[in-house]
PDB file of C-alpha atoms in Angstrom:
ATOM      1  CA  MET A   1      75.757  85.100  60.481  1.00 66.00           C
ATOM      2  CA  ASP A   2      74.410  86.390  57.163  1.00 76.00           C
ATOM      3  CA  THR A   3      70.876  85.948  58.501  1.00 86.00           C
ATOM      4  CA  LEU A   4      71.465  88.701  61.045  1.00 82.00           C
ATOM      5  CA  SER A   5      71.042  92.402  60.380  1.00 84.00           C
ATOM      6  CA  ILE A   6      73.876  94.291  58.698  1.00 80.00           C
ATOM      7  CA  ARG A   7      74.187  96.363  61.872  1.00 77.00           C
ATOM      8  CA  VAL A   8      74.756  93.302  64.071  1.00 77.00           C
ATOM      9  CA  GLN A   9      77.125  91.720  61.553  1.00 78.00           C
ATOM     10  CA  GLN A  10      79.276  94.845  61.694  1.00 76.00           C
ATOM     11  CA  ARG A  11      79.240  94.896  65.501  1.00 72.00           C
ATOM     12  CA  ASN A  12      80.251  91.227  65.538  1.00 72.00           C
ATOM     13  CA  LYS A  13      83.078  91.937  63.093  1.00 72.00           C
ATOM     14  CA  ASP A  14      84.361  94.721  65.329  1.00 66.00           C
ATOM     15  CA  MET A  15      84.394  92.468  68.406  1.00 66.00           C
ATOM     16  CA  THR A  16      85.566  89.190  66.824  1.00 63.00           C
ATOM     17  CA  GLN A  17      89.250  89.327  67.833  1.00 72.00           C
ATOM     18  CA  LEU A  18      88.489  90.533  71.352  1.00 74.00           C
ATOM     19  CA  LEU A  19      85.881  87.810  71.878  1.00 75.00           C
ATOM     20  CA  LYS A  20      88.199  85.100  70.560  1.00 78.00           C
ATOM     21  CA  LYS A  21      90.847  86.003  73.132  1.00 81.00           C
ATOM     22  CA  PHE A  22      88.266  86.286  75.894  1.00 81.00           C
ATOM     23  CA  LEU A  23      86.798  82.841  75.126  1.00 84.00           C
ATOM     24  CA  VAL A  24      90.265  81.263  75.185  1.00 85.00           C
ATOM     25  CA  ILE A  25      90.794  82.676  78.667  1.00 86.00           C
ATOM     26  CA  GLN A  26      87.349  81.585  79.866  1.00 87.00           C
ATOM     27  CA  LYS A  27      88.087  77.989  78.850  1.00 92.00           C
ATOM     28  CA  ASN A  28      91.410  77.910  80.690  1.00 93.00           C
ATOM     29  CA  PRO A  29      91.291  80.287  83.685  1.00 90.00           C
ATOM     30  CA  TYR A  30      94.156  80.419  86.150  1.00 90.00           C
ATOM     31  CA  ASP A  31      93.641  78.988  89.638  1.00 89.00           C
ATOM     32  CA  ASP A  32      96.523  78.636  92.074  1.00 90.00           C
ATOM     33  CA  GLU A  33      95.330  75.173  93.163  1.00 93.00           C
ATOM     34  CA  LEU A  34      93.068  73.742  90.450  1.00 94.00           C
ATOM     35  CA  ASN A  35      94.746  75.148  87.335  1.00 95.00           C
ATOM     36  CA  PRO A  36      98.142  76.748  88.087  1.00 95.00           C
ATOM     37  CA  ASN A  37      99.107  76.676  84.382  1.00 94.00           C
ATOM     38  CA  GLY A  38      95.949  78.477  83.278  1.00 94.00           C
ATOM     39  CA  VAL A  39      95.692  81.943  81.787  1.00 90.00           C
ATOM     40  CA  CYS A  40      95.555  84.978  84.070  1.00 86.00           C
ATOM     41  CA  ASN A  41      93.256  87.602  82.548  1.00 83.00           C
ATOM     42  CA  CYS A  42      94.815  91.045  83.014  1.00 80.00           C
ATOM     43  CA  GLY A  43      92.351  92.663  80.627  1.00 76.00           C
ATOM     44  CA  VAL A  44      89.283  92.596  82.872  1.00 76.00           C
ATOM     45  CA  ALA A  45      89.157  94.417  86.206  1.00 70.00           C
ATOM     46  CA  GLU A  46      87.317  92.217  88.681  1.00 75.00           C
ATOM     47  CA  ASN A  47      87.927  92.546  92.403  1.00 76.00           C
ATOM     48  CA  TYR A  48      88.079  89.097  93.987  1.00 80.00           C
ATOM     49  CA  LEU A  49      89.511  90.410  97.256  1.00 84.00           C
ATOM     50  CA  CYS A  50      86.101  91.238  98.738  1.00 88.00           C
ATOM     51  CA  GLU A  51      84.327  88.132  97.423  1.00 91.00           C
ATOM     52  CA  ASN A  52      83.692  86.593 100.856  1.00 93.00           C
ATOM     53  CA  GLU A  53      82.374  89.855 102.289  1.00 94.00           C
ATOM     54  CA  LEU A  54      80.016  90.348  99.349  1.00 92.00           C
ATOM     55  CA  ILE A  55      78.669  86.795  99.497  1.00 94.00           C
ATOM     56  CA  SER A  56      78.058  87.090 103.236  1.00 94.00           C
ATOM     57  CA  LYS A  57      76.288  90.433 102.835  1.00 92.00           C
ATOM     58  CA  LEU A  58      74.124  89.338  99.914  1.00 90.00           C
ATOM     59  CA  GLN A  59      73.081  86.148 101.707  1.00 91.00           C
ATOM     60  CA  SER A  60      72.116  88.149 104.804  1.00 92.00           C
ATOM     61  CA  ILE A  61      69.772  90.459 102.899  1.00 86.00           C
ATOM     62  CA  GLN A  62      66.203  89.219 103.117  1.00 79.00           C
ATOM     63  CA  ILE A  63      64.124  91.958 101.542  1.00 78.00           C
ATOM     64  CA  TRP A  64      61.116  91.071  99.458  1.00 80.00           C
ATOM     65  CA  LYS A  65      57.924  92.933  98.745  1.00 82.00           C
ATOM     66  CA  THR A  66      54.890  91.843  96.791  1.00 86.00           C
ATOM     67  CA  ASN A  67      55.298  94.623  94.230  1.00 83.00           C
ATOM     68  CA  TYR A  68      58.749  93.258  93.310  1.00 82.00           C
ATOM     69  CA  MET A  69      56.914  90.477  91.466  1.00 86.00           C
ATOM     70  CA  TYR A  70      55.349  92.869  88.972  1.00 86.00           C
ATOM     71  CA  TYR A  71      56.404  95.549  86.499  1.00 87.00           C
ATOM     72  CA  PRO A  72      58.585  98.143  88.253  1.00 82.00           C
ATOM     73  CA  TYR A  73      58.993 101.812  87.430  1.00 86.00           C
ATOM     74  CA  PRO A  74      60.664 102.074  83.996  1.00 88.00           C
ATOM     75  CA  SER A  75      63.557 103.927  85.651  1.00 91.00           C
ATOM     76  CA  GLY A  76      63.991 101.317  88.414  1.00 90.00           C
ATOM     77  CA  GLN A  77      62.469 100.682  91.834  1.00 90.00           C
ATOM     78  CA  LYS A  78      61.979 103.955  93.707  1.00 91.00           C
ATOM     79  CA  SER A  79      63.379 102.450  96.915  1.00 90.00           C
ATOM     80  CA  LEU A  80      66.599 101.431  95.125  1.00 92.00           C
ATOM     81  CA  ARG A  81      67.018 104.863  93.550  1.00 95.00           C
ATOM     82  CA  GLN A  82      66.490 106.549  96.911  1.00 96.00           C
ATOM     83  CA  THR A  83      69.002 104.221  98.574  1.00 94.00           C
ATOM     84  CA  LEU A  84      71.572 105.017  95.891  1.00 95.00           C
ATOM     85  CA  CYS A  85      70.949 108.746  96.327  1.00 96.00           C
ATOM     86  CA  ASN A  86      71.587 108.386 100.057  1.00 96.00           C
ATOM     87  CA  PHE A  87      74.738 106.374  99.349  1.00 96.00           C
ATOM     88  CA  PHE A  88      76.139 108.938  96.890  1.00 95.00           C
ATOM     89  CA  GLN A  89      75.322 111.825  99.234  1.00 95.00           C
ATOM     90  CA  ARG A  90      77.123 110.133 102.112  1.00 95.00           C
ATOM     91  CA  THR A  91      80.070 108.804 100.093  1.00 94.00           C
ATOM     92  CA  PHE A  92      80.787 111.981  98.112  1.00 94.00           C
ATOM     93  CA  GLN A  93      79.829 114.297 101.016  1.00 92.00           C
ATOM     94  CA  LEU A  94      77.346 116.273  98.945  1.00 91.00           C
ATOM     95  CA  ASN A  95      75.884 119.424 100.488  1.00 86.00           C
ATOM     96  CA  TYR A  96      72.544 118.976  98.732  1.00 89.00           C
ATOM     97  CA  GLU A  97      69.994 116.200  98.279  1.00 92.00           C
ATOM     98  CA  LEU A  98      69.937 114.112  95.123  1.00 94.00           C
ATOM     99  CA  ASP A  99      66.537 113.586  93.530  1.00 95.00           C
ATOM    100  CA  PRO A 100      65.729 109.886  92.888  1.00 95.00           C
ATOM    101  CA  ASP A 101      63.292 110.974  90.177  1.00 94.00           C
ATOM    102  CA  ARG A 102      66.294 112.180  88.166  1.00 93.00           C
ATOM    103  CA  MET A 103      68.054 108.822  88.392  1.00 94.00           C
ATOM    104  CA  MET A 104      67.695 105.799  86.137  1.00 93.00           C
ATOM    105  CA  ILE A 105      68.817 102.245  86.898  1.00 93.00           C
ATOM    106  CA  SER A 106      70.321  99.996  84.235  1.00 91.00           C
ATOM    107  CA  SER A 107      71.777  96.485  84.340  1.00 86.00           C
ATOM    108  CA  GLY A 108      75.417  97.468  84.139  1.00 87.00           C
ATOM    109  CA  LEU A 109      77.557 100.109  82.511  1.00 88.00           C
ATOM    110  CA  THR A 110      77.437  98.438  79.087  1.00 89.00           C
ATOM    111  CA  GLY A 111      73.680  98.913  79.011  1.00 91.00           C
ATOM    112  CA  ILE A 112      73.955 102.540  80.113  1.00 93.00           C
ATOM    113  CA  ILE A 113      76.571 103.466  77.485  1.00 94.00           C
ATOM    114  CA  SER A 114      74.603 101.699  74.740  1.00 93.00           C
ATOM    115  CA  LEU A 115      71.426 103.485  75.782  1.00 93.00           C
ATOM    116  CA  LEU A 116      73.122 106.890  75.897  1.00 94.00           C
ATOM    117  CA  GLY A 117      74.601 106.332  72.448  1.00 94.00           C
ATOM    118  CA  TYR A 118      71.121 105.524  71.154  1.00 93.00           C
ATOM    119  CA  LEU A 119      69.467 108.506  72.858  1.00 94.00           C
ATOM    120  CA  ILE A 120      72.109 111.117  72.079  1.00 94.00           C
ATOM    121  CA  GLY A 121      73.699 110.129  68.784  1.00 93.00           C
ATOM    122  CA  ASP A 122      72.449 109.760  65.238  1.00 91.00           C
ATOM    123  CA  MET A 123      73.885 107.259  62.782  1.00 88.00           C
ATOM    124  CA  ASP A 124      77.586 107.876  62.051  1.00 89.00           C
ATOM    125  CA  ASP A 125      77.967 110.542  64.762  1.00 96.00           C
ATOM    126  CA  VAL A 126      81.094 110.235  66.917  1.00 97.00           C
ATOM    127  CA  PHE A 127      81.891 110.528  70.617  1.00 98.00           C
ATOM    128  CA  LEU A 128      85.273 111.976  71.590  1.00 98.00           C
ATOM    129  CA  ILE A 129      87.204 109.949  74.159  1.00 98.00           C
ATOM    130  CA  SER A 130      90.752 110.151  75.514  1.00 97.00           C
ATOM    131  CA  SER A 131      92.866 107.161  74.523  1.00 97.00           C
ATOM    132  CA  PRO A 132      93.909 104.660  75.716  1.00 95.00           C
ATOM    133  CA  TYR A 133      90.486 103.722  77.064  1.00 94.00           C
ATOM    134  CA  TYR A 134      88.288 100.783  78.091  1.00 88.00           C
ATOM    135  CA  THR A 135      88.191  98.511  75.012  1.00 84.00           C
ATOM    136  CA  ALA A 136      84.474  97.751  74.971  1.00 86.00           C
ATOM    137  CA  PHE A 137      83.480 101.406  74.539  1.00 91.00           C
ATOM    138  CA  ASP A 138      83.751 100.963  70.760  1.00 90.00           C
ATOM    139  CA  HIS A 139      81.100  98.256  70.835  1.00 86.00           C
ATOM    140  CA  ASP A 140      78.947  99.711  73.601  1.00 90.00           C
ATOM    141  CA  ILE A 141      78.473 103.159  72.065  1.00 92.00           C
ATOM    142  CA  ALA A 142      77.698 101.663  68.637  1.00 88.00           C
ATOM    143  CA  ALA A 143      75.504  98.726  69.662  1.00 83.00           C
ATOM    144  CA  PHE A 144      72.149 100.366  68.917  1.00 86.00           C
ATOM    145  CA  SER A 145      73.057 103.736  67.455  1.00 87.00           C
ATOM    146  CA  ASN A 146      75.691 103.009  64.776  1.00 86.00           C
ATOM    147  CA  CYS A 147      77.711 105.843  66.289  1.00 92.00           C
ATOM    148  CA  ALA A 148      81.459 105.495  66.745  1.00 94.00           C
ATOM    149  CA  ILE A 149      84.278 106.363  69.118  1.00 95.00           C
ATOM    150  CA  PHE A 150      86.772 109.028  68.007  1.00 98.00           C
ATOM    151  CA  ARG A 151      90.125 108.718  69.768  1.00 97.00           C
ATOM    152  CA  CYS A 152      91.836 111.735  71.327  1.00 98.00           C
ATOM    153  CA  PRO A 153      95.363 110.511  72.261  1.00 97.00           C
ATOM    154  CA  LEU A 154      96.654 111.395  75.720  1.00 96.00           C
ATOM    155  CA  LEU A 155     100.281 110.703  74.837  1.00 93.00           C
ATOM    156  CA  GLU A 156     102.321 113.865  74.413  1.00 90.00           C
ATOM    157  CA  GLN A 157     105.058 113.058  71.919  1.00 83.00           C
ATOM    158  CA  ASP A 158     107.613 115.576  73.230  1.00 85.00           C
ATOM    159  CA  SER A 159     107.468 114.524  76.883  1.00 89.00           C
ATOM    160  CA  GLY A 160     106.338 110.916  76.459  1.00 89.00           C
ATOM    161  CA  LYS A 161     103.731 111.512  79.181  1.00 91.00           C
ATOM    162  CA  PHE A 162      99.957 111.106  79.254  1.00 94.00           C
ATOM    163  CA  ILE A 163      98.517 114.633  79.492  1.00 94.00           C
ATOM    164  CA  PHE A 164      94.758 115.010  80.040  1.00 97.00           C
ATOM    165  CA  SER A 165      93.359 118.435  79.214  1.00 96.00           C
ATOM    166  CA  VAL A 166      90.715 120.244  77.200  1.00 98.00           C
ATOM    167  CA  GLU A 167      93.271 120.595  74.391  1.00 97.00           C
ATOM    168  CA  ILE A 168      93.073 116.917  73.417  1.00 97.00           C
ATOM    169  CA  TYR A 169      89.321 117.232  72.927  1.00 98.00           C
ATOM    170  CA  LYS A 170      89.714 120.461  70.963  1.00 98.00           C
ATOM    171  CA  ARG A 171      92.171 118.748  68.627  1.00 97.00           C
ATOM    172  CA  GLY A 172      89.943 115.696  68.369  1.00 98.00           C
ATOM    173  CA  TYR A 173      86.924 117.844  67.580  1.00 98.00           C
ATOM    174  CA  GLU A 174      88.733 119.653  64.752  1.00 98.00           C
ATOM    175  CA  GLU A 175      90.122 116.400  63.338  1.00 98.00           C
ATOM    176  CA  ALA A 176      86.662 114.821  63.353  1.00 98.00           C
ATOM    177  CA  ILE A 177      85.121 117.835  61.606  1.00 98.00           C
ATOM    178  CA  ASN A 178      87.911 117.824  59.000  1.00 98.00           C
ATOM    179  CA  GLN A 179      87.137 114.162  58.294  1.00 97.00           C
ATOM    180  CA  GLY A 180      83.496 115.007  57.678  1.00 97.00           C
ATOM    181  CA  LEU A 181      82.319 113.513  60.979  1.00 97.00           C
ATOM    182  CA  GLN A 182      79.847 115.016  63.426  1.00 97.00           C
ATOM    183  CA  PRO A 183      80.938 114.982  67.097  1.00 98.00           C
ATOM    184  CA  ARG A 184      77.939 114.457  69.356  1.00 97.00           C
ATOM    185  CA  GLY A 185      79.502 114.116  72.769  1.00 97.00           C
ATOM    186  CA  ILE A 186      82.547 113.757  74.996  1.00 98.00           C
ATOM    187  CA  ILE A 187      83.245 110.757  77.235  1.00 98.00           C
ATOM    188  CA  ILE A 188      85.384 111.271  80.348  1.00 98.00           C
ATOM    189  CA  LEU A 189      86.605 108.383  82.506  1.00 96.00           C
ATOM    190  CA  ASN A 190      87.430 109.586  86.019  1.00 96.00           C
ATOM    191  CA  PRO A 191      89.282 107.809  87.570  1.00 95.00           C
ATOM    192  CA  ASN A 192      90.755 106.889  84.215  1.00 95.00           C
ATOM    193  CA  ASN A 193      90.572 103.345  82.899  1.00 91.00           C
ATOM    194  CA  PRO A 194      93.165 101.956  82.216  1.00 91.00           C
ATOM    195  CA  ILE A 195      95.696 104.609  83.312  1.00 92.00           C
ATOM    196  CA  GLY A 196      94.286 105.115  86.808  1.00 92.00           C
ATOM    197  CA  ASP A 197      94.813 108.888  86.861  1.00 94.00           C
ATOM    198  CA  ILE A 198      92.385 111.064  88.835  1.00 96.00           C
ATOM    199  CA  TYR A 199      91.270 114.385  87.355  1.00 96.00           C
ATOM    200  CA  ASP A 200      90.241 117.356  89.486  1.00 94.00           C
ATOM    201  CA  GLU A 201      87.549 119.955  88.902  1.00 94.00           C
ATOM    202  CA  GLN A 202      90.045 122.506  87.563  1.00 94.00           C
ATOM    203  CA  THR A 203      91.006 120.057  84.816  1.00 96.00           C
ATOM    204  CA  ILE A 204      87.502 118.924  83.870  1.00 96.00           C
ATOM    205  CA  GLN A 205      85.712 122.288  84.085  1.00 95.00           C
ATOM    206  CA  PRO A 206      87.337 123.675  80.879  1.00 96.00           C
ATOM    207  CA  ILE A 207      86.200 120.520  79.073  1.00 97.00           C
ATOM    208  CA  LEU A 208      82.625 121.137  80.221  1.00 96.00           C
ATOM    209  CA  GLU A 209      82.885 124.729  79.008  1.00 95.00           C
ATOM    210  CA  PHE A 210      84.206 123.582  75.623  1.00 97.00           C
ATOM    211  CA  ALA A 211      81.377 121.049  75.355  1.00 96.00           C
ATOM    212  CA  ALA A 212      78.830 123.768  76.114  1.00 94.00           C
ATOM    213  CA  GLN A 213      80.385 126.000  73.455  1.00 95.00           C
ATOM    214  CA  LYS A 214      80.129 123.240  70.836  1.00 96.00           C
ATOM    215  CA  LYS A 215      76.728 121.952  72.034  1.00 95.00           C
ATOM    216  CA  LEU A 216      78.154 118.549  72.951  1.00 96.00           C
ATOM    217  CA  HIS A 217      76.818 116.142  75.555  1.00 96.00           C
ATOM    218  CA  VAL A 218      79.263 115.007  78.249  1.00 96.00           C
ATOM    219  CA  ILE A 219      79.210 111.478  79.662  1.00 96.00           C
ATOM    220  CA  ILE A 220      81.159 111.109  82.927  1.00 96.00           C
ATOM    221  CA  ASP A 221      82.098 107.536  83.851  1.00 96.00           C
ATOM    222  CA  GLU A 222      82.982 107.363  87.576  1.00 96.00           C
ATOM    223  CA  ILE A 223      82.709 103.590  87.972  1.00 92.00           C
ATOM    224  CA  TYR A 224      86.087 103.442  89.791  1.00 92.00           C
ATOM    225  CA  ALA A 225      85.337 106.291  92.195  1.00 94.00           C
ATOM    226  CA  LEU A 226      85.668 103.974  95.201  1.00 90.00           C
ATOM    227  CA  SER A 227      88.690 102.045  93.899  1.00 87.00           C
ATOM    228  CA  ILE A 228      91.396 104.508  94.884  1.00 87.00           C
ATOM    229  CA  PHE A 229      94.641 103.992  96.783  1.00 85.00           C
ATOM    230  CA  GLU A 230      95.124 106.001  99.963  1.00 82.00           C
ATOM    231  CA  ASN A 231      98.212 107.780  98.609  1.00 81.00           C
ATOM    232  CA  GLN A 232      96.478 108.909  95.403  1.00 80.00           C
ATOM    233  CA  LYS A 233      95.057 112.331  94.652  1.00 86.00           C
ATOM    234  CA  PRO A 234      91.621 112.711  96.351  1.00 90.00           C
ATOM    235  CA  PHE A 235      88.704 111.968  94.032  1.00 93.00           C
ATOM    236  CA  GLN A 236      85.938 114.526  93.587  1.00 93.00           C
ATOM    237  CA  SER A 237      82.715 113.456  91.891  1.00 94.00           C
ATOM    238  CA  ILE A 238      81.195 115.752  89.304  1.00 94.00           C
ATOM    239  CA  LEU A 239      78.154 115.747  91.606  1.00 92.00           C
ATOM    240  CA  ASN A 240      80.261 117.897  93.933  1.00 90.00           C
ATOM    241  CA  TYR A 241      81.369 120.527  91.427  1.00 89.00           C
ATOM    242  CA  LYS A 242      80.540 124.114  92.306  1.00 79.00           C
ATOM    243  CA  SER A 243      78.809 124.662  88.978  1.00 77.00           C
ATOM    244  CA  ILE A 244      78.020 122.600  85.908  1.00 73.00           C
ATOM    245  CA  ILE A 245      77.335 124.311  82.599  1.00 66.00           C
ATOM    246  CA  ASP A 246      74.292 122.959  80.785  1.00 65.00           C
ATOM    247  CA  PRO A 247      74.894 123.025  77.023  1.00 51.00           C
TER     248      PRO A 247
END
């Protein structure tokens, strides 16, 4: 490992314990018939319930064009971006048209978070995030940028409840500054991972206003927007907010 860059060695050190546990699980996965004494991984959210439907759909799709064999647009195939725009407009009931030229495709959320950390943050900058949060954010945001995650605890000591509000980010911002760190952005997970809470516009809007005041970027992760129980609070995408302040 000492032949690798110092940056990569540090990233590997940060992920070592997590990877060790993950590899143990991968070597001995639970299966109700083939391996009933295996390990059931409760740390990774993968939906196996729609596996058959997905396989059937993917096998039925026979779309191929000559230009798919060559270099695509750097931001992704235009047809895919347009299809996603149509999907988001229909799913989130948007009253305006999304512009595919303002969309970029990446191979998964890990790649997107790593890229945003690289584009937005300078070395040793921090991104404020409510905790608990998705474990891999620490690695993803730092992979290329050497930035770091700064935790803003949701747990309210007096009530013992998780309370999400602009106040946790205000406290986190002040704590980071007092430690000599430079906050560069705020990360919001909505619906929250791992808590599962859904945050409405009235809750998130003050956070956007605070970010604008402090000249912070805001990254909204809505990866679980379509994984909501019927009896939960309705989800509203940030794409549907009445107004979004641009810092």
